[in-house]
Structure formats: structure tokens, C-alpha cells
């Protein structure tokens, strides 16, 4: 097969600030060894997130010039609303400034203290929003999803037996809704099959529990279904997306991912009473229902971006870049979550740095080494982000220690990927010298964004600081 090329040319460029090893050591120290606290200018290849970091197309920039900034009932709103309705089929669309605003409205209106909300895997903001209003966020991922080397095609699926057990244990009355995150970001960007979505929906319907899709990466998930699920190779991505949403009662969306936009989100549902309650809170928190948290120009850019994300050529290219990175790292023996996910390559930090115990955060050792070695900014998705506390307040490690190399959409070229592969291989060769880290300051919620670390010697020996 011929090389899969980028289905676009580059019209506008942005300089990358190249740094020395000394610059990076000083910057990381100033950032308290937490890459979230670095200046972006000090990052040569920024893979912190695929969220809001993509490049827009000429069609999106042109659409933004058409933005109608009227407070109520703007043309841009109409375009946004009809596009989202066309793609998702939902009756009610509420624009928000990003995904977590939609989650907050959903949780605040529907979750009561003591309620339980199952998901294949909650993203950190989803979990935090549910817990903030007194609910419990449960992850019911299928067992394959917790096994980094397993090659199963749909490792983001929900464990349907665990869902049945959860309903039996807590009672449907305590479960205001169940969520499915497509693709499953926290577990390696792995997809959910339509068969799994149907099975989950059947179980929920029997108990009158609504299904809410966390749709951030719905187009990437649709592409996986197209490639891997029996019976879908002949369907278009918009047809697959429509089928996916047809099983849901509502959806939360961050348009910073598969909206191919730098900001934006929405909450969508079918039920009129839910919509009424969502709208009241939307006005309080975000804005009038025809713009929510967004400018008219953003509504325009998103309307175009959502359709571009569903173009097959774009998804073929997108997946080829992730697979290229994953295959080259795997060929060098570097432990990478298999198979390659939709938006990122996930290093298996537990195996990569197996001399560092979860309590000394192996992922942070790798993240910081990738930065020091080559100015690559990645993110830990492990015990810093997802550790829980037991009844005595002791920290329980996350089920997986991962480092995510999230790939911004349409931003980096093949030479950037080759550089990234070299830097990662250099860190891998010196892996036995990676230090552990300890947290010296942390906030109450979502600590990974702002906490401060200190390196503490190989293997987490605190004397090494
Ligand atoms: N759900 C999932 C699965 C996500 O990955 C994110 C964001 C959100 C919800 C929240 O959306 O950022 O627009 O408020 N994920 C980003 C990431 C931040 O880096 O994975 P948001």
C-alpha cells in the first residue's frame, strides 16, 4: 500500500521555540516538576492534550468570518443547531463553552447525594462533577480494557455483567443515568462497539435508566467501528455516528476534540423536561440558550469542524499517524498500550519504569524525562490523576499507570513524529535511572493540574531529593 499522506496542505505556520537541556532543566524546576505549570513556549512538541489544540481548516476560518454575534437567535446558532441535530438526532441542543460545562449542568440537575453513575471510564472532569454534587462515579470497564497488551478491538466496552450487578446492588432508583465514553480516553483511547452500546442500552431500558454518551471523540470511535466491527465497513461515518447516538437519551460533548475547534461544547437530549431544567442552569452559568458559552464565530467554526471530523480521508490519515508512532515505539520494545488508540499513544508506565512503585508515580518520572530529554510535553494518566482514598485516607493506586502522548489534530508532521520516537527511545534506554516523585503540595480537586512534585531518587527513595 502507498504511504498515507496528510489530506491537506499547510497554509499558515507557527514557530516552535527550540530549547537547550539547561533551559528545560531550569523551566521544569520553576514548574515544580509538574509539566502543566510549564510555559507552552518552553515545549518543543506539545502532546499534553488533543483538546482545543488542533489546526482549523480554511473552511472553518472562512465560516468564522460569517459569525453572527447577535445575542439571541443568530444565524450562527441556527447553523450550529441544525448541524448538531443532523449528526446526533437529538431534539434539544444546548451550547456550552466546553465539555465540562455540559457535565456540570447534567450532574447538578440530575445527580443527588448518594446516587451512583456508572461509566466505562469517567474522565477526570466527569468524575469530579459527579462527586462535587455528592454522587459516586463508578468505572465498569471490560476486563480487556485493563490489560495493556490485550489486542481486542473494542477495549473501551463496558462490562455488561458488572453493569447488571451494579443495578442489582444499588437499585435503579439510585442511578439517575449511565454514561458511555467514546472513545475511552482514560483507558488508552480505546473504542466502544455498537454491539456493546446496544447491549448496555437494553439493560438500562429494562430498568428505565437513561444512557448519556460522553461524545468527545465520537468521530474517531465511528472510524474504529467502520474498520473493526462486522457489518459496518460499508456504512459512512455519519451513518455510524447517527446509529451510535440513536441509542442514547443525551450526550455531553467537548468540541475541542472531534469538533476540530479550539473551544466549545454542547449538551444534547431528547426529553423535554430534562431540556427545560438544563436550559435554566445554562442561562445561569453559560449564557442565553442560543449562544451558551460561545461566540457566534465559534458556533460557525464548530459546525464546519464536526462535519470535517466525519470525513473518511481525514480519519484514515489521523489513525495512520497514531499507528505510525505506536508501531515504531513497539518495534523498539517500548511498552505501549495495544492496539493504538484513537487520539493518543499511551506508554505503559508501570512496565516502562518498573522500579518505581505507584506510590512514587512512575508516570511522572517518564513525563519529566521526556521533557528534559527533548522538550516533549506529555501527561501522566495514572495514580496522580486517578488515585482514590480508602476509608482511612490512604491513597489507593489507579488500576493503570500510563503516560499519554496525545496528538493534536492536523498539527504535527512526520518529522515531528520521528523526533518524538527518537526522544522516547533515548528515555527508554536510560529508564533504570528515572527517579520517583513525591507530591509536596496539592489542591482539593483535580490535583494533577496544579500540584507540586519533587524528584525523590530512583525507585522512589525519598532520600534522593
Ligand atoms: N470527557 C472526556 C472523555 C474528555 O477527554 C474530556 C477532556 C472531557 C470530557 C472534558 O471536556 O476539556 O472540553 O471540558 N479531555 C481533555 C484531555 C482535557 O486532555 O483529555 P473539556
Short mmCIF file of C-alpha atoms and ligand atoms in Angstrom, two decimals:
data_model
loop_
_atom_site.label_atom_id
_atom_site.label_comp_id
_atom_site.label_asym_id
_atom_site.label_seq_id
_atom_site.Cartn_x
_atom_site.Cartn_y
_atom_site.Cartn_z
CA UNK A 1 0.00 0.00 0.00
CA UNK A 2 1.22 3.56 -0.70
CA UNK A 3 2.12 5.96 2.12
CA UNK A 4 -0.98 7.56 3.60
CA UNK A 5 -0.46 11.30 3.23
CA UNK A 6 -1.97 14.25 5.08
CA UNK A 7 -5.16 15.09 3.17
CA UNK A 8 -4.32 18.83 3.42
CA UNK A 9 -1.57 21.33 2.65
CA UNK A 10 -0.19 23.81 5.18
CA UNK A 11 -1.02 27.47 4.55
CA UNK A 12 -0.02 29.07 7.81
CA UNK A 13 2.81 28.11 10.16
CA UNK A 14 3.61 28.72 13.80
CA UNK A 15 7.24 28.75 15.03
CA UNK A 16 8.43 26.20 17.57
CA UNK A 17 10.79 27.53 20.23
CA UNK A 18 13.77 25.18 20.40
CA UNK A 19 15.33 24.93 23.87
CA UNK A 20 18.56 23.53 25.33
CA UNK A 21 18.76 20.84 28.00
CA UNK A 22 19.80 23.53 30.51
CA UNK A 23 16.78 25.71 29.60
CA UNK A 24 14.50 22.75 30.13
CA UNK A 25 16.00 21.72 33.47
CA UNK A 26 15.51 25.28 34.77
CA UNK A 27 11.96 25.51 33.37
CA UNK A 28 10.90 22.19 34.92
CA UNK A 29 12.27 23.19 38.31
CA UNK A 30 10.38 26.53 38.09
CA UNK A 31 7.23 24.50 37.24
CA UNK A 32 7.63 22.40 40.43
CA UNK A 33 8.24 19.32 38.25
CA UNK A 34 4.63 19.48 37.02
CA UNK A 35 4.50 19.93 33.22
CA UNK A 36 1.04 21.52 33.46
CA UNK A 37 2.83 24.51 35.04
CA UNK A 38 5.34 24.98 32.17
CA UNK A 39 5.09 27.84 29.69
CA UNK A 40 3.91 26.41 26.36
CA UNK A 41 6.75 28.31 24.65
CA UNK A 42 9.19 26.10 26.53
CA UNK A 43 7.67 22.94 24.95
CA UNK A 44 9.03 21.88 21.60
CA UNK A 45 6.42 19.20 20.86
CA UNK A 46 3.33 19.72 22.99
CA UNK A 47 1.39 16.49 23.49
CA UNK A 48 -0.21 17.49 26.78
CA UNK A 49 -3.62 17.17 25.19
CA UNK A 50 -5.51 16.77 21.93
CA UNK A 51 -8.15 19.12 23.36
CA UNK A 52 -8.52 22.51 21.72
CA UNK A 53 -5.03 22.20 20.21
CA UNK A 54 -5.96 21.24 16.65
CA UNK A 55 -5.48 23.27 13.47
CA UNK A 56 -8.59 24.64 11.82
CA UNK A 57 -9.20 24.33 8.08
CA UNK A 58 -9.61 27.17 5.60
CA UNK A 59 -13.32 26.33 5.54
CA UNK A 60 -13.52 26.78 9.32
CA UNK A 61 -11.66 30.11 9.26
CA UNK A 62 -13.89 31.31 6.45
CA UNK A 63 -17.01 30.24 8.37
CA UNK A 64 -15.78 32.13 11.43
CA UNK A 65 -15.82 35.36 9.42
CA UNK A 66 -19.53 34.72 8.91
CA UNK A 67 -20.13 34.65 12.68
CA UNK A 68 -23.33 36.40 13.66
CA UNK A 69 -22.78 37.83 17.13
CA UNK A 70 -26.45 38.67 17.83
CA UNK A 71 -27.39 37.89 21.41
CA UNK A 72 -30.47 35.82 20.56
CA UNK A 73 -31.46 33.66 17.61
CA UNK A 74 -28.34 34.30 15.50
CA UNK A 75 -27.73 32.71 12.09
CA UNK A 76 -24.62 31.06 13.57
CA UNK A 77 -26.73 29.41 16.24
CA UNK A 78 -29.12 28.09 13.60
CA UNK A 79 -26.21 26.60 11.68
CA UNK A 80 -24.73 25.05 14.82
CA UNK A 81 -28.07 23.68 15.99
CA UNK A 82 -29.03 22.15 12.65
CA UNK A 83 -25.57 20.57 12.22
CA UNK A 84 -25.57 19.02 15.68
CA UNK A 85 -29.15 17.82 15.24
CA UNK A 86 -28.33 16.36 11.85
CA UNK A 87 -25.31 14.45 13.20
CA UNK A 88 -26.74 13.34 16.55
CA UNK A 89 -30.50 13.29 16.01
CA UNK A 90 -31.14 14.89 19.43
CA UNK A 91 -34.12 17.22 19.78
CA UNK A 92 -32.58 19.71 22.22
CA UNK A 93 -29.12 21.22 21.80
CA UNK A 94 -27.51 23.44 24.44
CA UNK A 95 -24.20 25.12 23.52
CA UNK A 96 -21.57 25.31 26.28
CA UNK A 97 -18.08 26.76 26.39
CA UNK A 98 -16.54 23.28 26.72
CA UNK A 99 -17.33 19.71 27.72
CA UNK A 100 -17.06 20.05 31.47
CA UNK A 101 -19.69 22.82 31.48
CA UNK A 102 -22.12 20.35 29.89
CA UNK A 103 -21.13 17.73 32.51
CA UNK A 104 -21.65 20.23 35.33
CA UNK A 105 -25.18 21.08 34.14
CA UNK A 106 -26.01 17.37 33.75
CA UNK A 107 -24.68 16.47 37.20
CA UNK A 108 -26.16 19.44 39.01
CA UNK A 109 -29.66 18.86 37.63
CA UNK A 110 -29.85 15.05 37.82
CA UNK A 111 -27.46 13.67 40.47
CA UNK A 112 -28.48 13.67 44.12
CA UNK A 113 -26.18 12.90 47.08
CA UNK A 114 -25.68 9.11 47.31
CA UNK A 115 -26.54 8.47 43.65
CA UNK A 116 -24.33 6.22 41.56
CA UNK A 117 -23.28 6.95 37.95
CA UNK A 118 -21.65 4.06 36.07
CA UNK A 119 -19.45 4.67 33.02
CA UNK A 120 -16.92 2.57 31.09
CA UNK A 121 -14.36 5.05 32.49
CA UNK A 122 -15.14 8.51 33.77
CA UNK A 123 -12.81 11.21 32.58
CA UNK A 124 -11.41 13.25 35.48
CA UNK A 125 -13.73 16.24 34.98
CA UNK A 126 -16.79 13.98 34.64
CA UNK A 127 -15.90 12.20 37.86
CA UNK A 128 -15.23 15.49 39.64
CA UNK A 129 -18.56 16.99 38.53
CA UNK A 130 -20.48 13.94 39.79
CA UNK A 131 -18.61 13.81 43.07
CA UNK A 132 -18.97 17.56 43.57
CA UNK A 133 -22.75 17.14 43.89
CA UNK A 134 -22.43 14.11 46.18
CA UNK A 135 -22.70 11.28 43.63
CA UNK A 136 -20.44 8.26 43.18
CA UNK A 137 -18.73 7.78 39.82
CA UNK A 138 -18.16 4.08 39.06
CA UNK A 139 -15.91 2.70 36.30
CA UNK A 140 -17.21 -0.55 34.81
CA UNK A 141 -14.66 -1.13 32.05
CA UNK A 142 -14.47 -4.58 30.43
CA UNK A 143 -11.53 -6.67 31.72
CA UNK A 144 -9.62 -6.45 28.39
CA UNK A 145 -9.53 -2.67 28.84
CA UNK A 146 -7.34 -3.09 31.91
CA UNK A 147 -4.81 -5.28 30.15
CA UNK A 148 -2.40 -3.05 28.16
CA UNK A 149 -1.10 -5.85 25.88
CA UNK A 150 -4.52 -7.30 25.00
CA UNK A 151 -5.22 -6.79 21.27
CA UNK A 152 -9.03 -6.86 21.48
CA UNK A 153 -10.64 -4.44 19.02
CA UNK A 154 -13.07 -2.75 21.43
CA UNK A 155 -11.25 -2.37 24.73
CA UNK A 156 -13.39 0.64 25.66
CA UNK A 157 -16.51 -1.53 26.06
CA UNK A 158 -18.49 -1.54 29.27
CA UNK A 159 -18.54 -4.75 31.30
CA UNK A 160 -22.25 -5.61 30.91
CA UNK A 161 -22.19 -8.19 33.71
CA UNK A 162 -20.75 -5.56 36.05
CA UNK A 163 -23.48 -3.13 34.95
CA UNK A 164 -26.19 -5.69 35.82
CA UNK A 165 -24.54 -6.29 39.20
CA UNK A 166 -24.30 -2.55 39.82
CA UNK A 167 -28.03 -2.09 39.15
CA UNK A 168 -28.86 -5.07 41.40
CA UNK A 169 -26.68 -3.70 44.20
CA UNK A 170 -27.71 -0.04 44.16
CA UNK A 171 -31.22 -0.22 42.63
CA UNK A 172 -32.30 1.68 39.53
CA UNK A 173 -33.69 4.46 41.72
CA UNK A 174 -30.18 5.41 42.76
CA UNK A 175 -28.83 5.53 39.22
CA UNK A 176 -30.01 8.76 37.55
CA UNK A 177 -28.22 7.82 34.31
CA UNK A 178 -25.41 5.65 32.98
CA UNK A 179 -22.63 7.02 30.77
CA UNK A 180 -20.50 5.62 27.96
CA UNK A 181 -17.35 7.49 26.97
CA UNK A 182 -16.48 7.15 23.27
CA UNK A 183 -13.61 6.64 22.82
CA UNK A 184 -12.45 5.73 26.30
CA UNK A 185 -9.84 8.40 26.94
CA UNK A 186 -8.74 7.32 30.42
CA UNK A 187 -8.17 3.72 29.30
CA UNK A 188 -5.99 4.32 26.24
CA UNK A 189 -8.36 5.97 23.73
CA UNK A 190 -9.93 2.59 23.05
CA UNK A 191 -13.27 2.40 21.20
CA UNK A 192 -16.69 1.11 22.21
CA UNK A 193 -18.52 -1.17 19.75
CA UNK A 194 -22.08 -0.60 18.61
CA UNK A 195 -22.90 -4.07 19.85
CA UNK A 196 -21.78 -3.06 23.34
CA UNK A 197 -23.78 0.18 23.15
CA UNK A 198 -26.90 -1.83 22.17
CA UNK A 199 -26.37 -4.33 25.00
CA UNK A 200 -25.87 -1.58 27.56
CA UNK A 201 -28.95 0.24 26.30
CA UNK A 202 -31.09 -2.94 26.54
CA UNK A 203 -30.08 -3.50 30.16
CA UNK A 204 -30.70 0.14 31.05
CA UNK A 205 -34.07 0.25 29.25
CA UNK A 206 -35.33 -2.68 31.30
CA UNK A 207 -34.73 -0.55 34.40
CA UNK A 208 -35.73 2.81 32.85
CA UNK A 209 -32.23 4.20 33.36
CA UNK A 210 -31.23 6.77 30.71
CA UNK A 211 -28.00 6.47 28.72
CA UNK A 212 -25.74 9.51 28.28
CA UNK A 213 -22.89 9.41 25.77
CA UNK A 214 -19.70 11.34 26.52
CA UNK A 215 -19.16 12.07 22.83
CA UNK A 216 -15.85 13.99 22.82
CA UNK A 217 -14.24 11.61 20.31
CA UNK A 218 -17.37 10.19 18.65
CA UNK A 219 -15.96 10.51 15.11
CA UNK A 220 -12.78 8.60 15.99
CA UNK A 221 -14.98 5.96 17.63
CA UNK A 222 -17.14 5.82 14.47
CA UNK A 223 -13.98 5.24 12.41
CA UNK A 224 -12.98 2.28 14.61
CA UNK A 225 -16.46 0.79 14.18
CA UNK A 226 -16.13 1.27 10.42
CA UNK A 227 -12.77 -0.55 10.44
CA UNK A 228 -13.35 -3.24 13.03
CA UNK A 229 -16.99 -4.11 13.62
CA UNK A 230 -18.76 -6.67 11.47
CA UNK A 231 -21.34 -5.14 9.19
CA UNK A 232 -20.11 -1.54 9.26
CA UNK A 233 -17.39 -1.41 6.58
CA UNK A 234 -19.99 -0.34 4.00
CA UNK A 235 -21.53 2.40 6.15
CA UNK A 236 -20.39 6.02 6.12
CA UNK A 237 -19.04 7.62 9.30
CA UNK A 238 -22.08 9.95 9.60
CA UNK A 239 -24.36 6.86 9.35
CA UNK A 240 -22.38 5.10 12.08
CA UNK A 241 -22.39 8.21 14.28
CA UNK A 242 -26.17 8.53 13.82
CA UNK A 243 -26.66 4.93 14.90
CA UNK A 244 -24.40 5.42 17.92
CA UNK A 245 -26.38 8.46 19.11
CA UNK A 246 -29.73 6.82 18.37
CA UNK A 247 -29.25 4.55 21.41
CA UNK A 248 -28.65 7.47 23.79
CA UNK A 249 -31.00 9.72 25.71
CA UNK A 250 -28.48 12.53 25.99
CA UNK A 251 -24.88 13.44 25.21
CA UNK A 252 -22.17 15.70 26.56
CA UNK A 253 -19.63 16.94 24.05
CA UNK A 254 -16.33 18.76 24.04
CA UNK A 255 -15.98 20.27 20.56
CA UNK A 256 -12.29 20.81 21.40
CA UNK A 257 -11.77 17.21 20.26
CA UNK A 258 -13.91 15.95 17.38
CA UNK A 259 -15.40 19.39 16.79
CA UNK A 260 -11.93 20.25 15.41
CA UNK A 261 -12.21 23.57 17.23
CA UNK A 262 -10.20 25.40 19.85
CA UNK A 263 -13.13 25.89 22.22
CA UNK A 264 -16.74 24.77 22.60
CA UNK A 265 -19.08 22.02 23.68
CA UNK A 266 -22.71 21.10 23.99
CA UNK A 267 -25.24 19.17 26.00
CA UNK A 268 -27.96 17.45 23.98
CA UNK A 269 -31.03 15.42 24.93
CA UNK A 270 -34.44 14.26 23.78
CA UNK A 271 -36.54 14.64 26.93
CA UNK A 272 -38.43 17.98 27.11
CA UNK A 273 -38.36 18.11 30.92
CA UNK A 274 -34.62 17.49 31.07
CA UNK A 275 -34.11 20.18 28.42
CA UNK A 276 -36.12 22.67 30.45
CA UNK A 277 -34.03 22.04 33.57
CA UNK A 278 -30.74 22.09 31.64
CA UNK A 279 -31.73 25.37 29.97
CA UNK A 280 -32.44 27.10 33.28
CA UNK A 281 -28.98 26.25 34.54
CA UNK A 282 -27.39 27.04 31.16
CA UNK A 283 -28.71 30.61 31.37
CA UNK A 284 -27.34 30.97 34.89
CA UNK A 285 -23.90 29.50 34.20
CA UNK A 286 -23.14 29.90 30.49
CA UNK A 287 -25.45 32.29 28.67
CA UNK A 288 -28.63 32.64 26.63
CA UNK A 289 -29.62 29.26 25.10
CA UNK A 290 -28.80 30.31 21.52
CA UNK A 291 -25.14 31.01 22.27
CA UNK A 292 -24.49 29.31 25.62
CA UNK A 293 -20.83 29.87 26.40
CA UNK A 294 -19.75 30.65 22.83
CA UNK A 295 -19.27 33.49 20.38
CA UNK A 296 -21.20 33.28 17.11
CA UNK A 297 -17.93 32.74 15.21
CA UNK A 298 -17.12 29.72 17.40
CA UNK A 299 -20.54 28.20 16.67
CA UNK A 300 -19.72 28.57 12.94
CA UNK A 301 -16.24 27.00 13.22
CA UNK A 302 -17.63 24.06 15.19
CA UNK A 303 -20.46 23.46 12.71
CA UNK A 304 -17.87 23.01 9.95
CA UNK A 305 -15.39 21.09 12.16
CA UNK A 306 -17.93 18.47 13.24
CA UNK A 307 -18.52 17.54 9.60
CA UNK A 308 -14.82 17.52 8.72
CA UNK A 309 -14.17 15.10 11.62
CA UNK A 310 -16.56 12.66 9.94
CA UNK A 311 -14.70 12.66 6.60
CA UNK A 312 -13.21 9.23 5.99
CA UNK A 313 -9.95 10.52 4.43
CA UNK A 314 -9.29 12.65 7.49
CA UNK A 315 -9.85 9.72 9.88
CA UNK A 316 -7.70 7.39 7.75
CA UNK A 317 -4.84 9.91 7.98
CA UNK A 318 -5.43 10.57 11.67
CA UNK A 319 -5.31 6.91 12.57
CA UNK A 320 -2.26 6.34 10.34
CA UNK A 321 -0.28 8.92 12.35
CA UNK A 322 -1.16 7.33 15.69
CA UNK A 323 -0.39 3.84 14.36
CA UNK A 324 2.96 5.04 12.93
CA UNK A 325 4.04 6.30 16.34
CA UNK A 326 2.71 3.26 18.17
CA UNK A 327 4.36 0.75 15.81
CA UNK A 328 7.77 2.45 15.89
CA UNK A 329 7.81 2.56 19.68
CA UNK A 330 6.61 -1.05 19.94
CA UNK A 331 9.33 -2.18 17.49
CA UNK A 332 11.95 -0.88 19.93
CA UNK A 333 10.45 -2.89 22.78
CA UNK A 334 8.85 0.12 24.46
CA UNK A 335 5.65 -0.97 26.27
CA UNK A 336 2.73 0.79 24.63
CA UNK A 337 -0.98 0.13 25.23
CA UNK A 338 -2.22 -2.12 22.41
CA UNK A 339 -3.80 -1.67 19.96
CA UNK A 340 -3.13 2.01 19.11
CA UNK A 341 -5.92 4.25 20.42
CA UNK A 342 -7.83 6.97 18.63
CA UNK A 343 -6.22 10.19 19.80
CA UNK A 344 -3.03 9.22 21.57
CA UNK A 345 -0.33 6.70 22.20
CA UNK A 346 -0.23 5.55 25.80
CA UNK A 347 3.04 4.33 27.31
CA UNK A 348 2.59 1.59 29.90
CA UNK A 349 4.45 3.45 32.64
CA UNK A 350 4.11 0.59 35.15
CA UNK A 351 6.26 -1.61 32.88
CA UNK A 352 8.40 1.18 31.40
CA UNK A 353 9.63 2.24 34.86
CA UNK A 354 9.01 -0.97 36.80
CA UNK A 355 11.50 0.00 39.52
CA UNK A 356 9.23 2.89 40.61
CA UNK A 357 6.22 1.87 42.76
CA UNK A 358 2.81 3.50 42.09
CA UNK A 359 3.25 5.50 45.30
CA UNK A 360 6.23 7.27 43.69
CA UNK A 361 4.33 7.88 40.41
CA UNK A 362 6.26 6.14 37.62
CA UNK A 363 4.32 8.14 35.02
CA UNK A 364 5.64 11.44 36.37
CA UNK A 365 9.23 10.13 36.13
CA UNK A 366 8.68 9.38 32.43
CA UNK A 367 6.76 12.60 31.66
CA UNK A 368 9.52 14.71 33.19
CA UNK A 369 12.27 12.73 31.45
CA UNK A 370 10.60 13.18 28.03
CA UNK A 371 10.54 16.91 28.69
CA UNK A 372 14.13 17.13 29.88
CA UNK A 373 15.38 14.95 27.03
CA UNK A 374 13.62 16.63 24.12
CA UNK A 375 11.15 19.29 25.21
CA UNK A 376 8.25 16.88 24.65
CA UNK A 377 5.28 17.60 26.93
CA UNK A 378 3.10 14.56 27.71
CA UNK A 379 0.74 13.80 30.58
CA UNK A 380 0.51 11.21 33.35
CA UNK A 381 -2.75 9.24 33.36
CA UNK A 382 -2.21 7.15 36.45
CA UNK A 383 -2.18 7.50 40.19
CA UNK A 384 -1.64 11.26 40.27
CA UNK A 385 -4.77 11.75 38.18
CA UNK A 386 -6.91 8.84 39.37
CA UNK A 387 -5.78 7.58 42.81
CA UNK A 388 -8.62 7.12 45.31
CA UNK A 389 -8.55 7.29 49.09
CA UNK A 390 -9.55 4.35 51.30
CA UNK A 391 -11.63 4.76 54.47
CA UNK A 392 -8.50 5.62 56.46
CA UNK A 393 -7.44 8.26 53.95
CA UNK A 394 -4.62 6.17 52.45
CA UNK A 395 -4.02 6.52 48.74
CA UNK A 396 -5.11 3.56 46.57
CA UNK A 397 -3.25 3.45 43.25
CA UNK A 398 -5.05 3.78 39.92
CA UNK A 399 -5.63 0.47 38.05
CA UNK A 400 -3.18 1.52 35.30
CA UNK A 401 -0.10 3.73 35.31
CA UNK A 402 0.00 5.33 31.86
CA UNK A 403 1.70 8.23 30.10
CA UNK A 404 -0.33 9.74 27.30
CA UNK A 405 1.18 11.23 24.18
CA UNK A 406 -1.97 12.98 22.93
CA UNK A 407 -1.77 14.04 19.31
CA UNK A 408 -3.27 17.43 18.39
CA UNK A 409 -5.34 17.19 15.21
CA UNK A 410 -3.70 18.26 11.90
CA UNK A 411 -0.74 19.93 13.69
CA UNK A 412 2.44 17.82 13.58
CA UNK A 413 4.17 16.29 10.54
CA UNK A 414 6.05 13.04 10.13
CA UNK A 415 9.44 14.58 11.09
CA UNK A 416 7.93 15.69 14.40
CA UNK A 417 6.84 12.10 14.94
CA UNK A 418 10.32 10.77 14.06
CA UNK A 419 11.87 13.19 16.55
CA UNK A 420 9.37 12.07 19.18
CA UNK A 421 10.23 8.42 18.56
CA UNK A 422 13.96 9.22 19.00
CA UNK A 423 13.40 11.13 22.24
CA UNK A 424 11.19 8.39 23.70
CA UNK A 425 13.75 5.71 22.75
CA UNK A 426 16.52 7.72 24.47
CA UNK A 427 14.48 7.91 27.68
CA UNK A 428 13.70 4.18 27.38
CA UNK A 429 17.40 3.28 27.14
CA UNK A 430 18.09 5.20 30.39
CA UNK A 431 14.89 4.08 32.10
CA UNK A 432 16.61 2.44 35.09
CA UNK A 433 17.82 5.87 36.20
CA UNK A 434 14.39 7.50 36.21
CA UNK A 435 13.55 8.96 39.63
CA UNK A 436 10.31 8.57 41.56
CA UNK A 437 8.44 11.69 42.66
CA UNK A 438 6.52 12.75 45.71
CA UNK A 439 3.80 15.37 45.97
CA UNK A 440 4.78 18.28 48.20
CA UNK A 441 1.62 20.37 47.68
CA UNK A 442 -1.82 19.55 46.26
CA UNK A 443 -5.26 21.20 45.97
CA UNK A 444 -8.55 19.56 46.99
CA UNK A 445 -9.88 18.73 43.49
CA UNK A 446 -8.22 17.67 40.22
CA UNK A 447 -4.81 17.78 41.82
CA UNK A 448 -2.81 16.78 38.74
CA UNK A 449 -3.30 20.21 37.15
CA UNK A 450 -1.54 22.22 39.83
CA UNK A 451 0.18 20.00 42.41
CA UNK A 452 3.90 20.38 43.10
CA UNK A 453 6.36 17.47 42.95
CA UNK A 454 9.92 16.79 43.98
CA UNK A 455 12.04 14.02 42.46
CA UNK A 456 12.98 11.51 45.11
CA UNK A 457 15.68 9.26 43.74
CA UNK A 458 15.46 6.07 41.70
CA UNK A 459 12.79 3.70 42.93
CA UNK A 460 11.11 6.41 44.93
CA UNK A 461 13.79 6.64 47.62
CA UNK A 462 12.88 9.92 49.35
CA UNK A 463 16.49 10.47 50.40
CA UNK A 464 17.43 11.13 46.81
CA UNK A 465 15.72 14.52 46.65
N1 LIG B 1 -14.80 13.81 28.60
C1 LIG B 1 -13.67 13.30 28.08
C2 LIG B 1 -13.62 11.86 27.67
C3 LIG B 1 -12.54 14.11 27.91
O1 LIG B 1 -11.44 13.59 27.39
C4 LIG B 1 -12.62 15.48 28.29
C5 LIG B 1 -11.47 16.35 28.16
C6 LIG B 1 -13.82 15.97 28.81
C7 LIG B 1 -14.89 15.10 28.95
C8 LIG B 1 -13.99 17.40 29.22
O2 LIG B 1 -14.03 18.26 28.12
O3 LIG B 1 -11.98 19.70 28.36
O4 LIG B 1 -13.89 20.42 26.94
O5 LIG B 1 -14.10 20.42 29.40
N2 LIG B 1 -10.33 15.93 27.98
C9 LIG B 1 -9.12 16.71 27.77
C10 LIG B 1 -7.96 15.77 27.72
C11 LIG B 1 -8.93 17.84 28.73
O6 LIG B 1 -6.81 16.25 27.77
O7 LIG B 1 -8.16 14.56 27.57
P1 LIG B 1 -13.46 19.76 28.22
#
